[in-house]
PDB file of C-alpha atoms and ligand atoms in Angstrom:
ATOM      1  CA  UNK A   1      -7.374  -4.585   6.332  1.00  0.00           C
ATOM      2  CA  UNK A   2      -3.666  -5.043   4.681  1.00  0.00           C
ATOM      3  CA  UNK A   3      -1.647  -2.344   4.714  1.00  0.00           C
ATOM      4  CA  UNK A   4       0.681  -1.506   1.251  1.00  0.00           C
ATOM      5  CA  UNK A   5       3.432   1.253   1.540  1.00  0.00           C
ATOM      6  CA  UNK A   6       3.042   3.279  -1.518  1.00  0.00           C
ATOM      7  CA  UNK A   7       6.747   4.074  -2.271  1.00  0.00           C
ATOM      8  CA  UNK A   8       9.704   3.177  -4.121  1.00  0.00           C
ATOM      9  CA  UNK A   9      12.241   4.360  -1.155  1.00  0.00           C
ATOM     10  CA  UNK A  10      14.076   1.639   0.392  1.00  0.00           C
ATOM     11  CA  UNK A  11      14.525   3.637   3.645  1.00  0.00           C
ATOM     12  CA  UNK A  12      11.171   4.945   3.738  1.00  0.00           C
ATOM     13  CA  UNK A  13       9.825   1.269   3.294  1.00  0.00           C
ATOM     14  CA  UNK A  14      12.006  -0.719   5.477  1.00  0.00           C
ATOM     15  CA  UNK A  15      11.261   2.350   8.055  1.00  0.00           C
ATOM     16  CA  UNK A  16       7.333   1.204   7.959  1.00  0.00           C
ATOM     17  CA  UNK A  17       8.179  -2.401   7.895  1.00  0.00           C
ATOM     18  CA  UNK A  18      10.235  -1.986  11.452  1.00  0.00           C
ATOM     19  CA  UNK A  19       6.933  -0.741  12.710  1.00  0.00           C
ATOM     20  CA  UNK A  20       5.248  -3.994  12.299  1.00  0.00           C
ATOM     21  CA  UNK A  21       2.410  -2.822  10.167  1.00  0.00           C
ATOM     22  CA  UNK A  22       3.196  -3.251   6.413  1.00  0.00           C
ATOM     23  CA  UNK A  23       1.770  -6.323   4.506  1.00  0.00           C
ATOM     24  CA  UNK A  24       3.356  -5.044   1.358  1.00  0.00           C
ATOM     25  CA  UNK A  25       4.539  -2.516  -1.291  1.00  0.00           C
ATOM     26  CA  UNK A  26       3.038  -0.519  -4.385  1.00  0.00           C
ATOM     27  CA  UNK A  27       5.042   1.275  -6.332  1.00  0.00           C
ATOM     28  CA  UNK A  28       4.420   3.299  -9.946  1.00  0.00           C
ATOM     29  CA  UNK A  29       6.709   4.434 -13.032  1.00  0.00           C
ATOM     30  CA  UNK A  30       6.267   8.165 -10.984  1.00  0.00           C
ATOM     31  CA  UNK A  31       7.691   6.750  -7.715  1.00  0.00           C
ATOM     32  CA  UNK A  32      10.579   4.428  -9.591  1.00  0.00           C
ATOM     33  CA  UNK A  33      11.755   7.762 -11.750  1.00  0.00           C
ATOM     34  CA  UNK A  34      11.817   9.786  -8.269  1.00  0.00           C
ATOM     35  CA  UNK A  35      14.565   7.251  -7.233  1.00  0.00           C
ATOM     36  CA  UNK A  36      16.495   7.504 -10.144  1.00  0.00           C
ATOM     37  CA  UNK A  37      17.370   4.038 -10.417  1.00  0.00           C
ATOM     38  CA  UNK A  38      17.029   0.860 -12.427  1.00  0.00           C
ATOM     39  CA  UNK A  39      13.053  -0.575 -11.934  1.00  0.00           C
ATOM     40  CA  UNK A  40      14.395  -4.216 -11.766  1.00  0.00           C
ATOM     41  CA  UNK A  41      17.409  -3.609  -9.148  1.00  0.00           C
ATOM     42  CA  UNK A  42      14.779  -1.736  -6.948  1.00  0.00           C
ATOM     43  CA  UNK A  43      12.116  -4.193  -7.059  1.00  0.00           C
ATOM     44  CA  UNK A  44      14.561  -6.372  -6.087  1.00  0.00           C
ATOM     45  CA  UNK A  45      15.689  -4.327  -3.135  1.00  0.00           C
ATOM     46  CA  UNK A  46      12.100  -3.900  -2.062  1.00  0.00           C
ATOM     47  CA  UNK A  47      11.695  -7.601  -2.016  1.00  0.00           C
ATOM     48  CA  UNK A  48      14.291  -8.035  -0.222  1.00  0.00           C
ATOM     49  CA  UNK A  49      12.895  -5.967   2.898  1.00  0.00           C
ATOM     50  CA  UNK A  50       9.332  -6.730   2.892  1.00  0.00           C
ATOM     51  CA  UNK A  51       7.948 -10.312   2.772  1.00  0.00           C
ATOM     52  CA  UNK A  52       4.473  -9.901   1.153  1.00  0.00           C
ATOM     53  CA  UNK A  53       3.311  -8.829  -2.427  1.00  0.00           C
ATOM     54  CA  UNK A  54       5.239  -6.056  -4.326  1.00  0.00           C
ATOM     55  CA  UNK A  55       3.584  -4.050  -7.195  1.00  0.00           C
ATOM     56  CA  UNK A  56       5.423  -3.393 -10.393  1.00  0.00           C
ATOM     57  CA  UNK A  57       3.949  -1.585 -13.244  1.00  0.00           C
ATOM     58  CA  UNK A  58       5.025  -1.743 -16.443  1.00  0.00           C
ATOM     59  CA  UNK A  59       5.883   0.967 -18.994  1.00  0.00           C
ATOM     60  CA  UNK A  60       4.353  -0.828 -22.144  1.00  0.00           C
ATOM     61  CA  UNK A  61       1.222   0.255 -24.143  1.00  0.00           C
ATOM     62  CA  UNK A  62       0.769  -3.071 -26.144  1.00  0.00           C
ATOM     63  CA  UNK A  63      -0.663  -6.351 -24.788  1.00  0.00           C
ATOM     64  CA  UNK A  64       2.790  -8.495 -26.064  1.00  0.00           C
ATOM     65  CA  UNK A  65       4.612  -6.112 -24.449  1.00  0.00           C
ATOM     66  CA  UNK A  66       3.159  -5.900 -21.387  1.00  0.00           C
ATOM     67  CA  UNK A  67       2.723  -9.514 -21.010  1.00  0.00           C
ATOM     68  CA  UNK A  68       6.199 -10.182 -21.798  1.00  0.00           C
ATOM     69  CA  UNK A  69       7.697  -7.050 -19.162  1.00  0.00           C
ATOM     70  CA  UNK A  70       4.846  -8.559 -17.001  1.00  0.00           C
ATOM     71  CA  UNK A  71       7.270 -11.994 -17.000  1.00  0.00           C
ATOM     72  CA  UNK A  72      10.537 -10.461 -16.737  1.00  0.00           C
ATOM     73  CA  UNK A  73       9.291  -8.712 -13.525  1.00  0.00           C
ATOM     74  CA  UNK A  74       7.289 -11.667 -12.402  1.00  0.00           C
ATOM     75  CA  UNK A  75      10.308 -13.063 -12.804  1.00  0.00           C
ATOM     76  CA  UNK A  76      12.846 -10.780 -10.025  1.00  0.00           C
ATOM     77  CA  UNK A  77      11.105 -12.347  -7.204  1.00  0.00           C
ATOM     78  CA  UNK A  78       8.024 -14.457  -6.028  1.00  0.00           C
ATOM     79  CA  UNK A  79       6.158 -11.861  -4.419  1.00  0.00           C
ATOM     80  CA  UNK A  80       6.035  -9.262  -7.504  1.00  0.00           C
ATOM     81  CA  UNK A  81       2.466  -8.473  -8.754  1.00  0.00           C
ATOM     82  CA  UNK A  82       2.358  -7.165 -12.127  1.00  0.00           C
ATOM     83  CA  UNK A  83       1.002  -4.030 -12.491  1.00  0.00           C
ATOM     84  CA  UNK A  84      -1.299  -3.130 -15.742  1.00  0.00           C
ATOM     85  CA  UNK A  85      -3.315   0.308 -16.405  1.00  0.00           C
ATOM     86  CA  UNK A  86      -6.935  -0.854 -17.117  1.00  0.00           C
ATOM     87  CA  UNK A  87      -7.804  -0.473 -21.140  1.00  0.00           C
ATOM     88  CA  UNK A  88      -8.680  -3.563 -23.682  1.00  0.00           C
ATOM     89  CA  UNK A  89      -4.500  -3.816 -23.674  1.00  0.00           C
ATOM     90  CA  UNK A  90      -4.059  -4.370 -19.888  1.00  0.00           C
ATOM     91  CA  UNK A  91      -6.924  -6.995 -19.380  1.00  0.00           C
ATOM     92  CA  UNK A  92      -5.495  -9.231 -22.453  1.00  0.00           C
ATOM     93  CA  UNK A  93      -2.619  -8.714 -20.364  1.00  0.00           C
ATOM     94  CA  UNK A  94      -3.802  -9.872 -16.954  1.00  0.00           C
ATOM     95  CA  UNK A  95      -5.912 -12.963 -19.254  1.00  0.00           C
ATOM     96  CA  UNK A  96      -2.494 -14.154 -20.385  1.00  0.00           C
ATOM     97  CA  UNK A  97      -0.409 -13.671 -17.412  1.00  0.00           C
ATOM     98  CA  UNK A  98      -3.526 -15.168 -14.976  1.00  0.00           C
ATOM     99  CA  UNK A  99      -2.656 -18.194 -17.541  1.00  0.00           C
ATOM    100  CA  UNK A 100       0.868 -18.391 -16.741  1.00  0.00           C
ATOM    101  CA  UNK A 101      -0.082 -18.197 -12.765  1.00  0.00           C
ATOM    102  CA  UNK A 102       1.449 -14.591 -12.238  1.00  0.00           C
ATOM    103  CA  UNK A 103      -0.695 -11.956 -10.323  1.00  0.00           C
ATOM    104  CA  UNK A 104      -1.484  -9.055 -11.611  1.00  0.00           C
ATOM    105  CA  UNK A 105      -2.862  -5.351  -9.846  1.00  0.00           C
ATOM    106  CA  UNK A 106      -5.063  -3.469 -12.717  1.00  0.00           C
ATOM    107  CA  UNK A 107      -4.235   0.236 -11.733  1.00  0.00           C
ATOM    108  CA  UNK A 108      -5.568   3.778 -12.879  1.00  0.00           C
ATOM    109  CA  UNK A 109      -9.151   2.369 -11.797  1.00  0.00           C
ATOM    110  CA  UNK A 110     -11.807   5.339 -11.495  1.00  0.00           C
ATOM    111  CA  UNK A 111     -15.390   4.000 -11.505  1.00  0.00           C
ATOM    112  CA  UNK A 112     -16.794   0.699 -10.437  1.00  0.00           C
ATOM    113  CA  UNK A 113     -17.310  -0.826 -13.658  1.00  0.00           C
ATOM    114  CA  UNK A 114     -13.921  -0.691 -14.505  1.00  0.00           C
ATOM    115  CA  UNK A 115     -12.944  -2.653 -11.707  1.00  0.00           C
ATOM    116  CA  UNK A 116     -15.572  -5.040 -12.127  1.00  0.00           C
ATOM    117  CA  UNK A 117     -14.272  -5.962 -16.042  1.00  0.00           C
ATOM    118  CA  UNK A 118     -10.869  -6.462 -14.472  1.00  0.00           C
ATOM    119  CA  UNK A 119     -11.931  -9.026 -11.497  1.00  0.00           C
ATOM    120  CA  UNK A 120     -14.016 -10.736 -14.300  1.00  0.00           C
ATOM    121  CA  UNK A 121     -10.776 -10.631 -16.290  1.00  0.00           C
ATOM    122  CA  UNK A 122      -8.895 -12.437 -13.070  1.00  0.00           C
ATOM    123  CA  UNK A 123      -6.999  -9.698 -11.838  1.00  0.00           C
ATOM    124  CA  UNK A 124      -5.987 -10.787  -8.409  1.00  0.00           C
ATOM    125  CA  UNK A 125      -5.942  -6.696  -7.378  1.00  0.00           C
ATOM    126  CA  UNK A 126      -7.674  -3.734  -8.633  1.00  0.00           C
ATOM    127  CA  UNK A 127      -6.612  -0.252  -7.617  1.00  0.00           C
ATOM    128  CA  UNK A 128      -9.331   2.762  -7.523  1.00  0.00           C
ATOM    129  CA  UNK A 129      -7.425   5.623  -7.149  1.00  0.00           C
ATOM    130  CA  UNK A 130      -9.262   7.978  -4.316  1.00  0.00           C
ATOM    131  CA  UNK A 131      -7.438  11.078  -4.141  1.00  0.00           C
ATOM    132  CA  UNK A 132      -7.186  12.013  -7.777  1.00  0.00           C
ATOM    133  CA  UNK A 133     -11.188  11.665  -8.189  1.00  0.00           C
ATOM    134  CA  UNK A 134     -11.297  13.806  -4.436  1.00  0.00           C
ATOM    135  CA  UNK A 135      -9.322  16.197  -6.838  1.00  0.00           C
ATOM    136  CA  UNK A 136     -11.889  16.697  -9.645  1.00  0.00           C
ATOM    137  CA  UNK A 137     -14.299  17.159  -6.971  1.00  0.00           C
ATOM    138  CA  UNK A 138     -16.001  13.293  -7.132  1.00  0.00           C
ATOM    139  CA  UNK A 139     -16.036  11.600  -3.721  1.00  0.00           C
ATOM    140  CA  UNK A 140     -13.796   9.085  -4.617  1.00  0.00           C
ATOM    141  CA  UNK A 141     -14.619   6.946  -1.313  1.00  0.00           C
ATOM    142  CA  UNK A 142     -18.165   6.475  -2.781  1.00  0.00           C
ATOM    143  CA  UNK A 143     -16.778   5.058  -5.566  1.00  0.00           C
ATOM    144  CA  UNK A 144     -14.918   1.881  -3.256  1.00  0.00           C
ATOM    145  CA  UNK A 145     -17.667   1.638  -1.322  1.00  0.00           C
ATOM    146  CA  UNK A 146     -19.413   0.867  -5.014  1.00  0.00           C
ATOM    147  CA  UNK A 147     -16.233  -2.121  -5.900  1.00  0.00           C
ATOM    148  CA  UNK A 148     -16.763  -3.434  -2.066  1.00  0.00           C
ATOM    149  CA  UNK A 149     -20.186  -4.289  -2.598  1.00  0.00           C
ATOM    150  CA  UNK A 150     -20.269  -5.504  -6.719  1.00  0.00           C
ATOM    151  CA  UNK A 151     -17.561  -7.618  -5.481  1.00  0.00           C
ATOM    152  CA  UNK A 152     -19.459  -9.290  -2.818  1.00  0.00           C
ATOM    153  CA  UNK A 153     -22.445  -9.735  -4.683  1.00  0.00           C
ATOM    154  CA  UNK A 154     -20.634 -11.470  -7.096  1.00  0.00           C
ATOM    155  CA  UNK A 155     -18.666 -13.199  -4.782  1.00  0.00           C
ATOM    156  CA  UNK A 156     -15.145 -11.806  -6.576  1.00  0.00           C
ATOM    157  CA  UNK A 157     -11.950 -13.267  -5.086  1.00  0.00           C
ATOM    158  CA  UNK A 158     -10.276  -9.828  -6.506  1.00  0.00           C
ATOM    159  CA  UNK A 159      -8.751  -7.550  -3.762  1.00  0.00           C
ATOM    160  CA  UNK A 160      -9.785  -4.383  -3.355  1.00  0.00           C
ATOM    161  CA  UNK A 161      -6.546  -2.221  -3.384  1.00  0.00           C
ATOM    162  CA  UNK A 162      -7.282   1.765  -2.178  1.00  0.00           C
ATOM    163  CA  UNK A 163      -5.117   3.610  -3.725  1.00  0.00           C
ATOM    164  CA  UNK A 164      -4.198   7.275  -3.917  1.00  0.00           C
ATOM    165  CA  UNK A 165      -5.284   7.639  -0.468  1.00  0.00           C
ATOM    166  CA  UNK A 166      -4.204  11.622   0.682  1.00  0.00           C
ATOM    167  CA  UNK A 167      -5.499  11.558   4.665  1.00  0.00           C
ATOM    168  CA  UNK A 168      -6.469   9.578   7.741  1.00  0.00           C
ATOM    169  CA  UNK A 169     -10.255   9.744   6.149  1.00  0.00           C
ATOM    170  CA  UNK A 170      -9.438   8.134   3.356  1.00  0.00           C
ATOM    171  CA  UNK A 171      -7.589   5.442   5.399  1.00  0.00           C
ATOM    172  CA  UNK A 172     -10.234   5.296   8.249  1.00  0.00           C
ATOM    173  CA  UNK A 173     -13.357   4.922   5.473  1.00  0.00           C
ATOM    174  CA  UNK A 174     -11.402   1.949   3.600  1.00  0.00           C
ATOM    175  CA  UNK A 175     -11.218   0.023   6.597  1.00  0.00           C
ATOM    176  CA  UNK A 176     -15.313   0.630   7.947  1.00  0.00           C
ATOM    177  CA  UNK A 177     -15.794  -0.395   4.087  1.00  0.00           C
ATOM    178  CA  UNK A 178     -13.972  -3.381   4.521  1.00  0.00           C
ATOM    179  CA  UNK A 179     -11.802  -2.963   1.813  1.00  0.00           C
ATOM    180  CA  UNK A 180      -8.876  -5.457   1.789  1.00  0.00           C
ATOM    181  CA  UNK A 181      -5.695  -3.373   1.232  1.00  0.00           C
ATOM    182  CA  UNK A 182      -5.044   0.401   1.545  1.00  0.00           C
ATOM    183  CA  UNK A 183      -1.941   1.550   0.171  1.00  0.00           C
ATOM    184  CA  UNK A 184      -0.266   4.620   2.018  1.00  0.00           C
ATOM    185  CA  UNK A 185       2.353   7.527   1.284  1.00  0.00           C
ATOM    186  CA  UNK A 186       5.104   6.584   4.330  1.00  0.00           C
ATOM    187  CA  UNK A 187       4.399  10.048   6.109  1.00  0.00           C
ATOM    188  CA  UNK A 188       0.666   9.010   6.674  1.00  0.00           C
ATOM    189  CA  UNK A 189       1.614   6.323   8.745  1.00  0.00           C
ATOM    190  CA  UNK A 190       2.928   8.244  11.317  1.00  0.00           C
ATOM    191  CA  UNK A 191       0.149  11.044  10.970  1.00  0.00           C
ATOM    192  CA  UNK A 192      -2.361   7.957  11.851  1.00  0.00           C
ATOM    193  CA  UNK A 193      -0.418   7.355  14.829  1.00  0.00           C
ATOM    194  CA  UNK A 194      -0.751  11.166  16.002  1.00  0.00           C
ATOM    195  CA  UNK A 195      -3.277  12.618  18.157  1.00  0.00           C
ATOM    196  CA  UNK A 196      -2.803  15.964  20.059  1.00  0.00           C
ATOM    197  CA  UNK A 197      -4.194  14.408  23.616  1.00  0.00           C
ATOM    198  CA  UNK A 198      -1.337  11.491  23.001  1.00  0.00           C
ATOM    199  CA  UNK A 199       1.109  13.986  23.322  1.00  0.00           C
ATOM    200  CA  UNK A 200      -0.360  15.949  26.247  1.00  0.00           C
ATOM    201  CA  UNK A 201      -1.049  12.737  28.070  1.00  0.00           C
ATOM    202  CA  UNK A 202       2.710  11.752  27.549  1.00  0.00           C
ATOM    203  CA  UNK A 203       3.799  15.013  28.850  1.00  0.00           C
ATOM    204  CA  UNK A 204       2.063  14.960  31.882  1.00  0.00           C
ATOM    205  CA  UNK A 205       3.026  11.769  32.641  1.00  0.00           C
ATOM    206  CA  UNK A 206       6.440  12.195  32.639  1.00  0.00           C
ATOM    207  CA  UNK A 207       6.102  15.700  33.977  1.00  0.00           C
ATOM    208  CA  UNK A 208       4.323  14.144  37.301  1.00  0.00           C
ATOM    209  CA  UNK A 209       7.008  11.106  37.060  1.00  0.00           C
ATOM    210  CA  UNK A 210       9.996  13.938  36.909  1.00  0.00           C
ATOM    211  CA  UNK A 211       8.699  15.754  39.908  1.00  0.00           C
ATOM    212  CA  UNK A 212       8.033  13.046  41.826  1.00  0.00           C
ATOM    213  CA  UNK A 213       9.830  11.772  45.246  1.00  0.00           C
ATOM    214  CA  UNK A 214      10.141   8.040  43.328  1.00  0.00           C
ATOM    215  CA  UNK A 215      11.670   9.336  40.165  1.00  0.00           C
ATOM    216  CA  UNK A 216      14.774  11.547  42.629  1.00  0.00           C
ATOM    217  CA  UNK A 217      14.873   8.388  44.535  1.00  0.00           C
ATOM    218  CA  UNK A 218      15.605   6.210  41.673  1.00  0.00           C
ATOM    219  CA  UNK A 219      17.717   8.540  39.882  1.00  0.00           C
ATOM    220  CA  UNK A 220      17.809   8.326  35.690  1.00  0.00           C
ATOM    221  CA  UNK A 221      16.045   5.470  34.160  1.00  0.00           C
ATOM    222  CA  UNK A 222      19.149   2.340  33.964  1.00  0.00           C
ATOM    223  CA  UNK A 223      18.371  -1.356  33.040  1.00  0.00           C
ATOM    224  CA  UNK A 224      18.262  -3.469  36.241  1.00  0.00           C
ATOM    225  CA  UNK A 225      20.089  -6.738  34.694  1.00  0.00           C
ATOM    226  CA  UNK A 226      22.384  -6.694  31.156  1.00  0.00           C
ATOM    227  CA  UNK A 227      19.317  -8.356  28.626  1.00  0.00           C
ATOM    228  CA  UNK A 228      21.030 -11.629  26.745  1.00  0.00           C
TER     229      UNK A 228
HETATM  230  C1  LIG B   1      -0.700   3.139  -6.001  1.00  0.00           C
HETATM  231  O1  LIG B   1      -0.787   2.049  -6.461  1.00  0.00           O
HETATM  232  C2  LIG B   1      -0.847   4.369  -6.813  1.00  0.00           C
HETATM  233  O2  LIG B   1       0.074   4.361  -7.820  1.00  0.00           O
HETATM  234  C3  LIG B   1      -0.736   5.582  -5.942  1.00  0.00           C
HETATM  235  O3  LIG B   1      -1.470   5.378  -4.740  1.00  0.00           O
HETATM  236  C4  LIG B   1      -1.139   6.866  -6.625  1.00  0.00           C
HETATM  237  O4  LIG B   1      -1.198   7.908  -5.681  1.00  0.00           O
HETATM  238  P1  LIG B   1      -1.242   9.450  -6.105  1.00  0.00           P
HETATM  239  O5  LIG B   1      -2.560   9.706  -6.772  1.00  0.00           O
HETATM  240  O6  LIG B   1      -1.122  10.187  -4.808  1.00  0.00           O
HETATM  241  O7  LIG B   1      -0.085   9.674  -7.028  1.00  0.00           O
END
């Protein structure tokens, strides 16, 4: 499973890239506004520290319009995806800008055959969004696990994008789904790497290590050559 950092921070992004995890970025009008900077300069930036695709969503309600903000931020770099709300507007949308080769994430997805009108439409992502159904009391995992299998019965070359994922279940049930990208809030990441007998283990280990006649005979940890 790909792994999408769902942010529009710079810092917070190139934090998770260092990690060697991230295949690539979402971001939404909520998260751009947040920064409080120009959408174009910061996909730009965002580019610019992750090599793989880069959602941008645009702002426009009309199928013209989105098609033609769809090319000007096609157009910042070769990774952007365009990012549409599902709706009559946004598949005309993805139909003409499939046309002109540029790919396209249909967003705001919350049942299955929503998603399935917008991988018939060519989207090259579609984006169920888990946590906000999770909030209206739906299981929103049962409604991926619906995308996952229409789109391999149909054979559908559309990715399945989980978005709006809130907690390590979320992120654990995507991947035993098979789902092909989850996108995640930076702080999950390191919640995913946590686990309470990690830290104990570490502890003891260098407790034991401390105490030990090896660790006063060696003194502090120093490296042994310069590294070139
Ligand atoms: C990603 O593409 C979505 O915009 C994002 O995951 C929404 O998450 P939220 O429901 O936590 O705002």
């Amino acid at each position: 499973m790909k792994i999408f950092v769902d942010s529009a921070n710079v810092e917070d992004i190139a934090e998770a890239v260092s990690l060697g995890v991230v295949d690539g970025v979402t971001t939404n009008p909520s998260l751009i506004a947040k920064e409080d900077v120009d959408i174009h300069t910061r996909i730009r930036q965002i580019c610019e520290v992750v090599d793989g695709p880069v959602s941008a969503e645009v702002v426009t309600t009309e199928w013209e319009a989105m098609v033609e903000e769809g090319i000007e931020l096609s157009a910042i770099h070769d990774n952007v995806v365009v990012k549409v709300p599902i709706g009559s507007a946004g598949l005309r949308a993805v139909v003409k800008l499939r046309e002109k080769n540029i790919n396209t994430n249909v967003t705001l997805i919350f049942n299955p055959s929503q998603a399935l009108l917008a991988a018939k439409a060519g989207a090259s992502y579609v984006s169920p969004f888990v946590g906000r159904l999770d909030d209206i009391a739906v299981n929103g995992m049962e409604m991926v696990a619906d995308i996952v299998q229409i789109f391999e019965n149909y054979d559908f070359t559309t990715q399945v994008l989980v978005a709006s994922i809130r907690n390590p279940v979320h992120f654990l049930e995507a991947a035993k789904m098979g789902a092909d990208v989850a996108t995640i809030p930076p702080p999950l990441i390191h919640q995913l790497l946590k686990h309470p007998l990690t830290d104990i283990g570490l502890e003891k280990f260098l407790t034991d290590w401390h105490l030990s006649a090896s660790s006063r005979s060696m003194g502090p940890w120093k490296p042994r050559k310069e590294i070139k």
